[in-house]
């Protein structure tokens, strides 16, 4: 298969982890006889530094022209501590999602058995957890009107959803549920928010088209509690942009670490595959970032954008074997991990390639 992949490392550890993700894609192409070509583009802080724009037109054009994008992360402490900054790295990310019509963010949360001890949740509660989140990505409070009034003393962000926006993400989630455990949990705050009442109404209507899927509706506060109390009760979860952002970070603890979680953003055109973690400036440049979320993002890319299931599974198997052989990056090591089994980013990549 011939495909063109755009690598967009972004900021901080995004650079370090996508390097490993790309090596894995190259190995897969070699092993399975595919022809993948690559290009690179700027986004986030590095793009602001180079062009003044967090998402240069050239990057957007390259994204549109590629078959899939392997993305790193955006963010820089300079902006985190300066809320008044007018141009910010995250604007690049939000604009990319809007421009590419990436309305569905898929986040599979699956625990590798070897990492049971790396989580702060009890192993007996975690074992067997396997959740697929669908977070809506182009609506809600992130994209509504925002501003200040009363001489800047009062701030507002408007949350908005249309029926169409809810319907299309709900359909994706129902379709996925049909191929898994046939259970869908829709998370909202319909007791308080009008957007959530519309959300629930639409999900209930779409549910009639999928009679084989059992649907439950849960308030977001209860869902936050239930994810930790009984993660196994969830199969597919569908929720709005803000709730999904928070719940999936919480759920990263089910997988042991943020460094293990991949995501796929899909919609009308090119799909974008990225770790759920950010640019992690506390560890940038130290070579200790866990590259497995980027590697697992590459696996999702092969599966979802190219339909290469066997190739995708080969990557997941290699990650599994790496962990079974006792290798860990610092973030997923525990008291029982031997010091010589703790790998830096590059060494983790090398060990992984040996297993591919
Ligand atoms: P973060 O995900 O960057 O880091 C949170 C913690 O997890 C840090 O202690 C970090 O060291 C650790 N961590 C994250 N990924 C890791 C990995 N692969 N290996 C080992 N440890 C890892 O979140 P944050 O600290 O809240 O934000 C840092 C910057 O990233 C901010 O500027 C924020 O805006 C940005 N951010 C970007 C995205 C994105 O690009 N999608 C997502 C979240 C945050």
mmCIF file of C-alpha atoms and ligand atoms in Angstrom:
data_model
loop_
_atom_site.group_PDB
_atom_site.id
_atom_site.type_symbol
_atom_site.label_atom_id
_atom_site.label_comp_id
_atom_site.label_asym_id
_atom_site.label_seq_id
_atom_site.Cartn_x
_atom_site.Cartn_y
_atom_site.Cartn_z
ATOM 1 C CA UNK A 1 0.000 0.000 0.000
ATOM 2 C CA UNK A 2 1.267 3.497 -0.887
ATOM 3 C CA UNK A 3 0.489 6.236 1.645
ATOM 4 C CA UNK A 4 1.748 9.682 2.547
ATOM 5 C CA UNK A 5 2.078 10.476 6.263
ATOM 6 C CA UNK A 6 2.638 13.930 7.715
ATOM 7 C CA UNK A 7 4.651 14.073 10.949
ATOM 8 C CA UNK A 8 3.747 17.091 13.096
ATOM 9 C CA UNK A 9 5.846 16.844 16.265
ATOM 10 C CA UNK A 10 4.865 20.229 17.769
ATOM 11 C CA UNK A 11 6.430 21.210 21.084
ATOM 12 C CA UNK A 12 8.303 19.784 24.056
ATOM 13 C CA UNK A 13 8.307 15.992 24.254
ATOM 14 C CA UNK A 14 6.130 15.929 21.123
ATOM 15 C CA UNK A 15 9.415 16.047 19.202
ATOM 16 C CA UNK A 16 10.955 13.165 21.155
ATOM 17 C CA UNK A 17 8.002 10.777 21.038
ATOM 18 C CA UNK A 18 6.967 11.241 17.386
ATOM 19 C CA UNK A 19 10.521 10.345 16.360
ATOM 20 C CA UNK A 20 9.905 6.890 17.840
ATOM 21 C CA UNK A 21 6.405 6.718 16.351
ATOM 22 C CA UNK A 22 7.871 7.366 12.900
ATOM 23 C CA UNK A 23 10.581 4.697 13.341
ATOM 24 C CA UNK A 24 7.840 2.191 14.121
ATOM 25 C CA UNK A 25 5.878 3.156 10.990
ATOM 26 C CA UNK A 26 9.041 2.769 8.908
ATOM 27 C CA UNK A 27 9.648 -0.700 10.349
ATOM 28 C CA UNK A 28 6.057 -1.745 9.655
ATOM 29 C CA UNK A 29 6.319 -0.564 6.037
ATOM 30 C CA UNK A 30 9.507 -2.588 5.615
ATOM 31 C CA UNK A 31 8.091 -5.692 7.312
ATOM 32 C CA UNK A 32 4.760 -5.750 5.462
ATOM 33 C CA UNK A 33 5.937 -4.373 2.104
ATOM 34 C CA UNK A 34 4.179 -0.995 2.147
ATOM 35 C CA UNK A 35 5.490 2.244 0.722
ATOM 36 C CA UNK A 36 5.022 5.103 3.190
ATOM 37 C CA UNK A 37 6.383 8.555 2.338
ATOM 38 C CA UNK A 38 6.783 11.269 4.972
ATOM 39 C CA UNK A 39 6.853 15.003 5.316
ATOM 40 C CA UNK A 40 7.076 17.236 8.394
ATOM 41 C CA UNK A 41 5.320 20.456 9.425
ATOM 42 C CA UNK A 42 5.216 22.973 12.268
ATOM 43 C CA UNK A 43 2.486 23.673 14.822
ATOM 44 C CA UNK A 44 2.245 25.291 18.259
ATOM 45 C CA UNK A 45 5.041 27.222 19.942
ATOM 46 C CA UNK A 46 7.678 26.182 17.387
ATOM 47 C CA UNK A 47 5.398 27.468 14.607
ATOM 48 C CA UNK A 48 4.812 30.779 16.440
ATOM 49 C CA UNK A 49 8.576 31.199 16.822
ATOM 50 C CA UNK A 50 9.174 30.483 13.123
ATOM 51 C CA UNK A 51 6.186 32.226 11.512
ATOM 52 C CA UNK A 52 4.170 34.080 14.189
ATOM 53 C CA UNK A 53 1.237 31.716 13.509
ATOM 54 C CA UNK A 54 0.452 28.605 15.646
ATOM 55 C CA UNK A 55 -1.004 26.849 12.565
ATOM 56 C CA UNK A 56 0.724 28.157 9.421
ATOM 57 C CA UNK A 57 -1.224 27.779 6.146
ATOM 58 C CA UNK A 58 1.578 25.584 4.833
ATOM 59 C CA UNK A 59 0.988 23.090 7.681
ATOM 60 C CA UNK A 60 -2.751 23.028 7.020
ATOM 61 C CA UNK A 61 -2.181 22.454 3.306
ATOM 62 C CA UNK A 62 0.242 19.619 4.006
ATOM 63 C CA UNK A 63 -2.274 18.081 6.432
ATOM 64 C CA UNK A 64 -5.032 18.189 3.828
ATOM 65 C CA UNK A 65 -2.727 16.669 1.220
ATOM 66 C CA UNK A 66 -1.625 13.720 3.383
ATOM 67 C CA UNK A 67 -3.352 10.393 4.061
ATOM 68 C CA UNK A 68 -2.878 10.690 7.834
ATOM 69 C CA UNK A 69 -1.104 12.855 10.401
ATOM 70 C CA UNK A 70 1.061 11.618 13.279
ATOM 71 C CA UNK A 71 0.913 14.440 15.795
ATOM 72 C CA UNK A 72 2.977 15.126 18.940
ATOM 73 C CA UNK A 73 1.782 17.850 21.323
ATOM 74 C CA UNK A 74 1.609 21.618 21.635
ATOM 75 C CA UNK A 75 2.274 23.899 24.572
ATOM 76 C CA UNK A 76 4.931 25.973 26.278
ATOM 77 C CA UNK A 77 5.211 27.224 29.875
ATOM 78 C CA UNK A 78 5.685 30.751 28.554
ATOM 79 C CA UNK A 79 1.975 30.830 27.601
ATOM 80 C CA UNK A 80 0.666 28.711 30.489
ATOM 81 C CA UNK A 81 1.790 31.427 32.899
ATOM 82 C CA UNK A 82 0.630 34.332 30.748
ATOM 83 C CA UNK A 83 -3.157 34.229 30.369
ATOM 84 C CA UNK A 84 -3.062 37.563 28.508
ATOM 85 C CA UNK A 85 -1.041 36.188 25.546
ATOM 86 C CA UNK A 86 -3.061 36.792 22.368
ATOM 87 C CA UNK A 87 -1.298 34.176 20.225
ATOM 88 C CA UNK A 88 -1.102 30.751 21.896
ATOM 89 C CA UNK A 89 0.082 27.273 20.839
ATOM 90 C CA UNK A 90 -3.318 25.655 21.644
ATOM 91 C CA UNK A 91 -4.978 27.920 19.070
ATOM 92 C CA UNK A 92 -3.111 25.888 16.467
ATOM 93 C CA UNK A 93 -4.565 22.658 17.820
ATOM 94 C CA UNK A 94 -8.150 23.962 17.990
ATOM 95 C CA UNK A 95 -7.925 25.493 14.520
ATOM 96 C CA UNK A 96 -6.538 22.241 13.104
ATOM 97 C CA UNK A 97 -9.507 20.317 14.572
ATOM 98 C CA UNK A 98 -12.005 22.814 13.166
ATOM 99 C CA UNK A 99 -10.371 23.173 9.739
ATOM 100 C CA UNK A 100 -10.000 19.425 9.211
ATOM 101 C CA UNK A 101 -13.500 18.739 10.550
ATOM 102 C CA UNK A 102 -12.104 16.395 13.234
ATOM 103 C CA UNK A 103 -15.293 16.066 15.230
ATOM 104 C CA UNK A 104 -14.681 12.689 16.872
ATOM 105 C CA UNK A 105 -11.829 11.948 19.219
ATOM 106 C CA UNK A 106 -11.440 8.243 19.969
ATOM 107 C CA UNK A 107 -9.512 7.285 23.064
ATOM 108 C CA UNK A 108 -9.144 3.588 23.760
ATOM 109 C CA UNK A 109 -8.358 2.986 27.432
ATOM 110 C CA UNK A 110 -6.985 -0.492 27.824
ATOM 111 C CA UNK A 111 -4.683 -1.695 30.525
ATOM 112 C CA UNK A 112 -1.730 -3.859 29.603
ATOM 113 C CA UNK A 113 -1.785 -6.531 32.358
ATOM 114 C CA UNK A 114 1.876 -5.935 33.133
ATOM 115 C CA UNK A 115 1.057 -2.388 34.212
ATOM 116 C CA UNK A 116 -1.525 -3.297 36.863
ATOM 117 C CA UNK A 117 0.910 -2.163 39.545
ATOM 118 C CA UNK A 118 1.697 1.160 37.842
ATOM 119 C CA UNK A 119 -1.783 2.535 38.474
ATOM 120 C CA UNK A 120 -2.860 4.091 41.737
ATOM 121 C CA UNK A 121 -6.110 2.084 41.483
ATOM 122 C CA UNK A 122 -6.356 -1.395 43.043
ATOM 123 C CA UNK A 123 -5.509 -4.216 40.560
ATOM 124 C CA UNK A 124 -8.713 -6.166 41.275
ATOM 125 C CA UNK A 125 -10.774 -3.128 40.269
ATOM 126 C CA UNK A 126 -8.726 -2.495 37.146
ATOM 127 C CA UNK A 127 -8.152 -5.955 35.713
ATOM 128 C CA UNK A 128 -10.125 -6.446 32.489
ATOM 129 C CA UNK A 129 -10.986 -2.743 31.995
ATOM 130 C CA UNK A 130 -11.428 -1.875 28.332
ATOM 131 C CA UNK A 131 -13.161 1.399 27.495
ATOM 132 C CA UNK A 132 -13.484 3.277 24.220
ATOM 133 C CA UNK A 133 -14.174 6.985 24.670
ATOM 134 C CA UNK A 134 -15.754 9.135 21.966
ATOM 135 C CA UNK A 135 -15.133 12.754 22.855
ATOM 136 C CA UNK A 136 -16.835 15.364 20.654
ATOM 137 C CA UNK A 137 -14.057 17.644 19.456
ATOM 138 C CA UNK A 138 -15.274 20.643 17.485
ATOM 139 C CA UNK A 139 -18.125 22.089 19.548
ATOM 140 C CA UNK A 140 -18.987 23.004 23.138
ATOM 141 C CA UNK A 141 -17.511 25.671 25.378
ATOM 142 C CA UNK A 142 -14.106 25.479 23.632
ATOM 143 C CA UNK A 143 -15.407 26.967 20.410
ATOM 144 C CA UNK A 144 -18.273 29.216 21.579
ATOM 145 C CA UNK A 145 -18.072 32.949 21.948
ATOM 146 C CA UNK A 146 -15.758 34.026 24.758
ATOM 147 C CA UNK A 147 -14.871 37.359 26.220
ATOM 148 C CA UNK A 148 -14.836 39.825 29.080
ATOM 149 C CA UNK A 149 -17.356 42.415 30.197
ATOM 150 C CA UNK A 150 -17.774 44.922 33.042
ATOM 151 C CA UNK A 151 -14.334 46.409 32.341
ATOM 152 C CA UNK A 152 -12.810 42.949 32.271
ATOM 153 C CA UNK A 153 -14.076 41.920 35.708
ATOM 154 C CA UNK A 154 -16.420 39.273 34.313
ATOM 155 C CA UNK A 155 -15.504 36.529 31.824
ATOM 156 C CA UNK A 156 -17.727 34.213 29.815
ATOM 157 C CA UNK A 157 -17.407 31.173 27.514
ATOM 158 C CA UNK A 158 -20.459 30.075 25.596
ATOM 159 C CA UNK A 159 -21.217 26.356 25.285
ATOM 160 C CA UNK A 160 -23.162 25.465 22.158
ATOM 161 C CA UNK A 161 -24.218 22.226 20.442
ATOM 162 C CA UNK A 162 -26.386 21.648 17.411
ATOM 163 C CA UNK A 163 -28.496 18.557 16.845
ATOM 164 C CA UNK A 164 -26.341 17.715 13.824
ATOM 165 C CA UNK A 165 -23.133 17.836 15.867
ATOM 166 C CA UNK A 166 -24.492 15.491 18.529
ATOM 167 C CA UNK A 167 -26.046 13.127 16.010
ATOM 168 C CA UNK A 168 -22.864 12.487 14.018
ATOM 169 C CA UNK A 169 -20.697 11.683 17.057
ATOM 170 C CA UNK A 170 -23.477 9.576 18.589
ATOM 171 C CA UNK A 171 -23.662 7.500 15.379
ATOM 172 C CA UNK A 172 -19.906 6.868 15.431
ATOM 173 C CA UNK A 173 -20.149 5.739 19.062
ATOM 174 C CA UNK A 174 -23.142 3.446 18.419
ATOM 175 C CA UNK A 175 -21.371 1.879 15.420
ATOM 176 C CA UNK A 176 -18.291 1.192 17.563
ATOM 177 C CA UNK A 177 -20.442 -0.265 20.354
ATOM 178 C CA UNK A 178 -21.958 -2.701 17.863
ATOM 179 C CA UNK A 179 -18.481 -4.120 17.152
ATOM 180 C CA UNK A 180 -17.587 -4.381 20.871
ATOM 181 C CA UNK A 181 -19.629 -5.125 24.005
ATOM 182 C CA UNK A 182 -22.853 -3.514 22.641
ATOM 183 C CA UNK A 183 -23.053 -1.097 25.582
ATOM 184 C CA UNK A 184 -23.029 2.668 25.268
ATOM 185 C CA UNK A 185 -22.854 5.163 28.116
ATOM 186 C CA UNK A 186 -23.686 8.745 27.167
ATOM 187 C CA UNK A 187 -22.309 11.238 29.682
ATOM 188 C CA UNK A 188 -23.890 14.665 30.148
ATOM 189 C CA UNK A 189 -25.138 17.114 32.769
ATOM 190 C CA UNK A 190 -28.753 17.186 31.630
ATOM 191 C CA UNK A 191 -30.037 18.094 35.103
ATOM 192 C CA UNK A 192 -28.400 21.535 34.753
ATOM 193 C CA UNK A 193 -27.270 22.328 31.198
ATOM 194 C CA UNK A 194 -29.483 22.997 28.170
ATOM 195 C CA UNK A 195 -26.744 21.751 25.805
ATOM 196 C CA UNK A 196 -26.805 18.481 27.763
ATOM 197 C CA UNK A 197 -30.595 18.225 27.507
ATOM 198 C CA UNK A 198 -30.312 18.517 23.718
ATOM 199 C CA UNK A 199 -27.439 15.993 23.842
ATOM 200 C CA UNK A 200 -29.580 13.459 25.726
ATOM 201 C CA UNK A 201 -32.605 14.009 23.479
ATOM 202 C CA UNK A 202 -30.525 13.375 20.345
ATOM 203 C CA UNK A 203 -28.731 10.318 21.755
ATOM 204 C CA UNK A 204 -32.102 8.851 22.757
ATOM 205 C CA UNK A 205 -33.418 9.403 19.224
ATOM 206 C CA UNK A 206 -30.317 7.912 17.543
ATOM 207 C CA UNK A 207 -30.508 4.919 19.928
ATOM 208 C CA UNK A 208 -33.713 3.726 18.202
ATOM 209 C CA UNK A 209 -31.597 2.968 15.091
ATOM 210 C CA UNK A 210 -29.308 0.669 17.115
ATOM 211 C CA UNK A 211 -31.671 -1.628 19.058
ATOM 212 C CA UNK A 212 -28.858 -4.150 19.683
ATOM 213 C CA UNK A 213 -26.930 -1.593 21.783
ATOM 214 C CA UNK A 214 -27.882 -1.047 25.428
ATOM 215 C CA UNK A 215 -27.749 2.660 26.274
ATOM 216 C CA UNK A 216 -27.404 4.327 29.628
ATOM 217 C CA UNK A 217 -27.222 8.043 30.399
ATOM 218 C CA UNK A 218 -25.003 9.196 33.224
ATOM 219 C CA UNK A 219 -24.327 12.618 34.724
ATOM 220 C CA UNK A 220 -20.708 13.649 34.382
ATOM 221 C CA UNK A 221 -20.126 13.902 38.124
ATOM 222 C CA UNK A 222 -21.354 10.337 38.623
ATOM 223 C CA UNK A 223 -19.290 9.157 35.650
ATOM 224 C CA UNK A 224 -16.138 10.693 37.165
ATOM 225 C CA UNK A 225 -16.768 8.713 40.339
ATOM 226 C CA UNK A 226 -17.784 5.493 38.584
ATOM 227 C CA UNK A 227 -14.679 5.437 36.364
ATOM 228 C CA UNK A 228 -12.528 4.927 39.454
ATOM 229 C CA UNK A 229 -15.010 2.834 41.434
ATOM 230 C CA UNK A 230 -15.915 0.322 38.718
ATOM 231 C CA UNK A 231 -14.189 0.975 35.357
ATOM 232 C CA UNK A 232 -15.234 -2.459 34.049
ATOM 233 C CA UNK A 233 -18.873 -1.383 33.861
ATOM 234 C CA UNK A 234 -18.024 0.816 30.838
ATOM 235 C CA UNK A 235 -17.698 -0.313 27.230
ATOM 236 C CA UNK A 236 -18.158 2.660 24.856
ATOM 237 C CA UNK A 237 -18.573 6.139 26.341
ATOM 238 C CA UNK A 238 -19.708 9.159 24.322
ATOM 239 C CA UNK A 239 -19.530 12.670 25.680
ATOM 240 C CA UNK A 240 -19.109 16.369 24.943
ATOM 241 C CA UNK A 241 -15.803 18.137 24.384
ATOM 242 C CA UNK A 242 -15.173 19.527 27.888
ATOM 243 C CA UNK A 243 -16.429 16.478 29.813
ATOM 244 C CA UNK A 244 -14.418 14.194 27.523
ATOM 245 C CA UNK A 245 -11.261 16.212 27.999
ATOM 246 C CA UNK A 246 -11.420 15.792 31.759
ATOM 247 C CA UNK A 247 -12.760 12.231 31.953
ATOM 248 C CA UNK A 248 -10.147 10.818 29.568
ATOM 249 C CA UNK A 249 -7.270 12.271 31.605
ATOM 250 C CA UNK A 250 -8.854 10.711 34.665
ATOM 251 C CA UNK A 251 -9.209 7.429 32.784
ATOM 252 C CA UNK A 252 -5.501 7.549 31.879
ATOM 253 C CA UNK A 253 -4.917 6.264 35.394
ATOM 254 C CA UNK A 254 -6.709 3.074 34.375
ATOM 255 C CA UNK A 255 -3.988 2.572 31.754
ATOM 256 C CA UNK A 256 -1.220 3.325 34.245
ATOM 257 C CA UNK A 257 0.123 6.578 32.802
ATOM 258 C CA UNK A 258 -0.586 9.428 30.405
ATOM 259 C CA UNK A 259 2.460 8.145 28.526
ATOM 260 C CA UNK A 260 0.513 5.043 27.441
ATOM 261 C CA UNK A 261 -2.607 6.571 25.911
ATOM 262 C CA UNK A 262 -3.154 7.137 22.227
ATOM 263 C CA UNK A 263 -5.977 8.911 20.462
ATOM 264 C CA UNK A 264 -7.446 9.258 17.005
ATOM 265 C CA UNK A 265 -9.207 12.394 15.796
ATOM 266 C CA UNK A 266 -11.383 11.656 12.829
ATOM 267 C CA UNK A 267 -14.027 13.390 10.777
ATOM 268 C CA UNK A 268 -14.542 14.432 7.209
ATOM 269 C CA UNK A 269 -10.971 14.281 5.881
ATOM 270 C CA UNK A 270 -7.445 13.442 7.044
ATOM 271 C CA UNK A 271 -7.287 11.691 10.431
ATOM 272 C CA UNK A 272 -4.901 12.946 13.117
ATOM 273 C CA UNK A 273 -3.299 10.521 15.576
ATOM 274 C CA UNK A 274 -1.741 11.745 18.793
ATOM 275 C CA UNK A 275 -0.907 10.849 22.382
ATOM 276 C CA UNK A 276 -3.352 12.285 24.917
ATOM 277 C CA UNK A 277 -0.515 13.845 26.876
ATOM 278 C CA UNK A 278 0.782 17.374 26.375
ATOM 279 C CA UNK A 279 4.238 18.782 25.754
ATOM 280 C CA UNK A 280 5.402 17.923 29.320
ATOM 281 C CA UNK A 281 7.995 20.641 29.725
ATOM 282 C CA UNK A 282 8.994 19.298 33.122
ATOM 283 C CA UNK A 283 10.735 16.403 31.324
ATOM 284 C CA UNK A 284 11.474 17.906 27.886
ATOM 285 C CA UNK A 285 15.041 17.376 26.685
ATOM 286 C CA UNK A 286 15.788 14.823 29.390
ATOM 287 C CA UNK A 287 15.170 11.878 27.057
ATOM 288 C CA UNK A 288 12.897 10.167 29.583
ATOM 289 C CA UNK A 289 9.486 10.614 27.913
ATOM 290 C CA UNK A 290 7.507 7.447 27.384
ATOM 291 C CA UNK A 291 7.137 7.077 23.592
ATOM 292 C CA UNK A 292 4.505 4.314 23.784
ATOM 293 C CA UNK A 293 1.489 6.648 23.468
ATOM 294 C CA UNK A 294 2.929 7.909 20.190
ATOM 295 C CA UNK A 295 3.707 4.354 19.086
ATOM 296 C CA UNK A 296 0.155 3.262 19.933
ATOM 297 C CA UNK A 297 -1.126 6.337 18.052
ATOM 298 C CA UNK A 298 0.769 5.042 15.009
ATOM 299 C CA UNK A 299 -1.026 1.701 15.523
ATOM 300 C CA UNK A 300 -4.403 3.483 15.551
ATOM 301 C CA UNK A 301 -3.410 5.378 12.395
ATOM 302 C CA UNK A 302 -2.707 2.135 10.535
ATOM 303 C CA UNK A 303 -5.946 0.569 11.723
ATOM 304 C CA UNK A 304 -8.383 3.457 11.304
ATOM 305 C CA UNK A 305 -7.019 5.518 8.388
ATOM 306 C CA UNK A 306 -5.425 2.703 6.335
ATOM 307 C CA UNK A 307 -7.466 -0.343 7.446
ATOM 308 C CA UNK A 308 -4.225 -2.231 8.221
ATOM 309 C CA UNK A 309 -5.431 -4.279 11.192
ATOM 310 C CA UNK A 310 -2.656 -6.889 11.141
ATOM 311 C CA UNK A 311 0.064 -4.219 11.031
ATOM 312 C CA UNK A 312 -1.657 -2.321 13.838
ATOM 313 C CA UNK A 313 -1.865 -5.454 15.984
ATOM 314 C CA UNK A 314 1.826 -6.175 15.310
ATOM 315 C CA UNK A 315 2.661 -2.878 17.038
ATOM 316 C CA UNK A 316 0.359 -3.557 19.993
ATOM 317 C CA UNK A 317 1.899 -7.046 20.366
ATOM 318 C CA UNK A 318 5.407 -5.570 20.324
ATOM 319 C CA UNK A 319 4.445 -3.119 23.096
ATOM 320 C CA UNK A 320 2.942 -5.996 25.049
ATOM 321 C CA UNK A 321 6.122 -8.067 24.705
ATOM 322 C CA UNK A 322 8.332 -5.137 25.675
ATOM 323 C CA UNK A 323 6.340 -4.779 28.886
ATOM 324 C CA UNK A 324 6.232 -8.545 29.487
ATOM 325 C CA UNK A 325 10.038 -8.586 29.202
ATOM 326 C CA UNK A 326 10.064 -6.185 32.117
ATOM 327 C CA UNK A 327 11.129 -3.007 30.307
ATOM 328 C CA UNK A 328 9.674 0.275 31.539
ATOM 329 C CA UNK A 329 10.141 3.975 31.037
ATOM 330 C CA UNK A 330 10.411 5.915 34.297
ATOM 331 C CA UNK A 331 6.723 6.964 34.398
ATOM 332 C CA UNK A 332 5.472 3.360 34.414
ATOM 333 C CA UNK A 333 8.262 1.798 36.526
ATOM 334 C CA UNK A 334 7.439 0.726 40.071
ATOM 335 C CA UNK A 335 9.373 -0.448 43.125
ATOM 336 C CA UNK A 336 9.812 -3.918 41.611
ATOM 337 C CA UNK A 337 11.390 -2.675 38.332
ATOM 338 C CA UNK A 338 15.133 -3.432 38.160
ATOM 339 C CA UNK A 339 17.178 -0.302 37.449
ATOM 340 C CA UNK A 340 18.693 -1.853 34.263
ATOM 341 C CA UNK A 341 15.176 -2.387 32.874
ATOM 342 C CA UNK A 342 14.332 1.321 33.048
ATOM 343 C CA UNK A 343 14.741 2.760 29.571
ATOM 344 C CA UNK A 344 15.030 6.245 28.196
ATOM 345 C CA UNK A 345 12.940 7.295 25.182
ATOM 346 C CA UNK A 346 15.447 6.247 22.549
ATOM 347 C CA UNK A 347 16.274 2.898 24.176
ATOM 348 C CA UNK A 348 12.561 2.125 24.540
ATOM 349 C CA UNK A 349 12.238 2.728 20.787
ATOM 350 C CA UNK A 350 15.184 0.439 20.034
ATOM 351 C CA UNK A 351 13.853 -2.388 22.219
ATOM 352 C CA UNK A 352 10.476 -2.031 20.589
ATOM 353 C CA UNK A 353 11.911 -2.217 17.074
ATOM 354 C CA UNK A 354 13.700 -5.464 18.011
ATOM 355 C CA UNK A 355 10.285 -6.913 18.891
ATOM 356 C CA UNK A 356 8.771 -5.836 15.592
HETATM 357 P P1 LIG B 1 1.216 16.986 30.178
HETATM 358 O O1 LIG B 1 0.417 15.877 29.612
HETATM 359 O O2 LIG B 1 2.194 17.613 29.276
HETATM 360 O O3 LIG B 1 2.004 16.430 31.461
HETATM 361 C C1 LIG B 1 1.353 15.991 32.662
HETATM 362 C C2 LIG B 1 2.328 15.133 33.483
HETATM 363 O O4 LIG B 1 2.473 13.860 32.857
HETATM 364 C C3 LIG B 1 3.724 15.736 33.566
HETATM 365 O O5 LIG B 1 4.270 15.482 34.835
HETATM 366 C C4 LIG B 1 4.490 14.980 32.508
HETATM 367 O O6 LIG B 1 5.878 14.882 32.775
HETATM 368 C C5 LIG B 1 3.815 13.611 32.509
HETATM 369 N N1 LIG B 1 3.847 13.024 31.167
HETATM 370 C C6 LIG B 1 3.068 13.386 30.114
HETATM 371 N N2 LIG B 1 3.395 12.661 29.041
HETATM 372 C C7 LIG B 1 4.390 11.835 29.418
HETATM 373 C C8 LIG B 1 5.170 10.847 28.729
HETATM 374 N N3 LIG B 1 4.987 10.559 27.437
HETATM 375 N N4 LIG B 1 6.120 10.192 29.437
HETATM 376 C C9 LIG B 1 6.320 10.456 30.730
HETATM 377 N N5 LIG B 1 5.622 11.361 31.435
HETATM 378 C C10 LIG B 1 4.667 12.045 30.777
HETATM 379 O O7 LIG B 1 0.197 18.060 30.748
HETATM 380 P P2 LIG B 1 0.450 19.494 31.434
HETATM 381 O O8 LIG B 1 1.705 19.443 32.246
HETATM 382 O O9 LIG B 1 -0.820 19.846 32.053
HETATM 383 O O10 LIG B 1 0.675 20.473 30.215
HETATM 384 C C11 LIG B 1 1.943 20.794 29.635
HETATM 385 C C12 LIG B 1 1.713 21.569 28.352
HETATM 386 O O11 LIG B 1 1.084 20.726 27.383
HETATM 387 C C13 LIG B 1 0.794 22.776 28.522
HETATM 388 O O12 LIG B 1 1.326 23.832 27.765
HETATM 389 C C14 LIG B 1 -0.543 22.327 27.950
HETATM 390 O O13 LIG B 1 -1.285 23.394 27.410
HETATM 391 C C15 LIG B 1 -0.083 21.377 26.866
HETATM 392 N N6 LIG B 1 -1.057 20.305 26.520
HETATM 393 C C16 LIG B 1 -1.135 19.986 25.209
HETATM 394 C C17 LIG B 1 -1.956 18.936 24.817
HETATM 395 C C18 LIG B 1 -1.963 18.563 23.350
HETATM 396 O O14 LIG B 1 -1.132 19.007 22.595
HETATM 397 N N7 LIG B 1 -2.899 17.724 22.895
HETATM 398 C C19 LIG B 1 -2.672 18.211 25.751
HETATM 399 C C20 LIG B 1 -2.545 18.557 27.107
HETATM 400 C C21 LIG B 1 -1.715 19.611 27.472
#
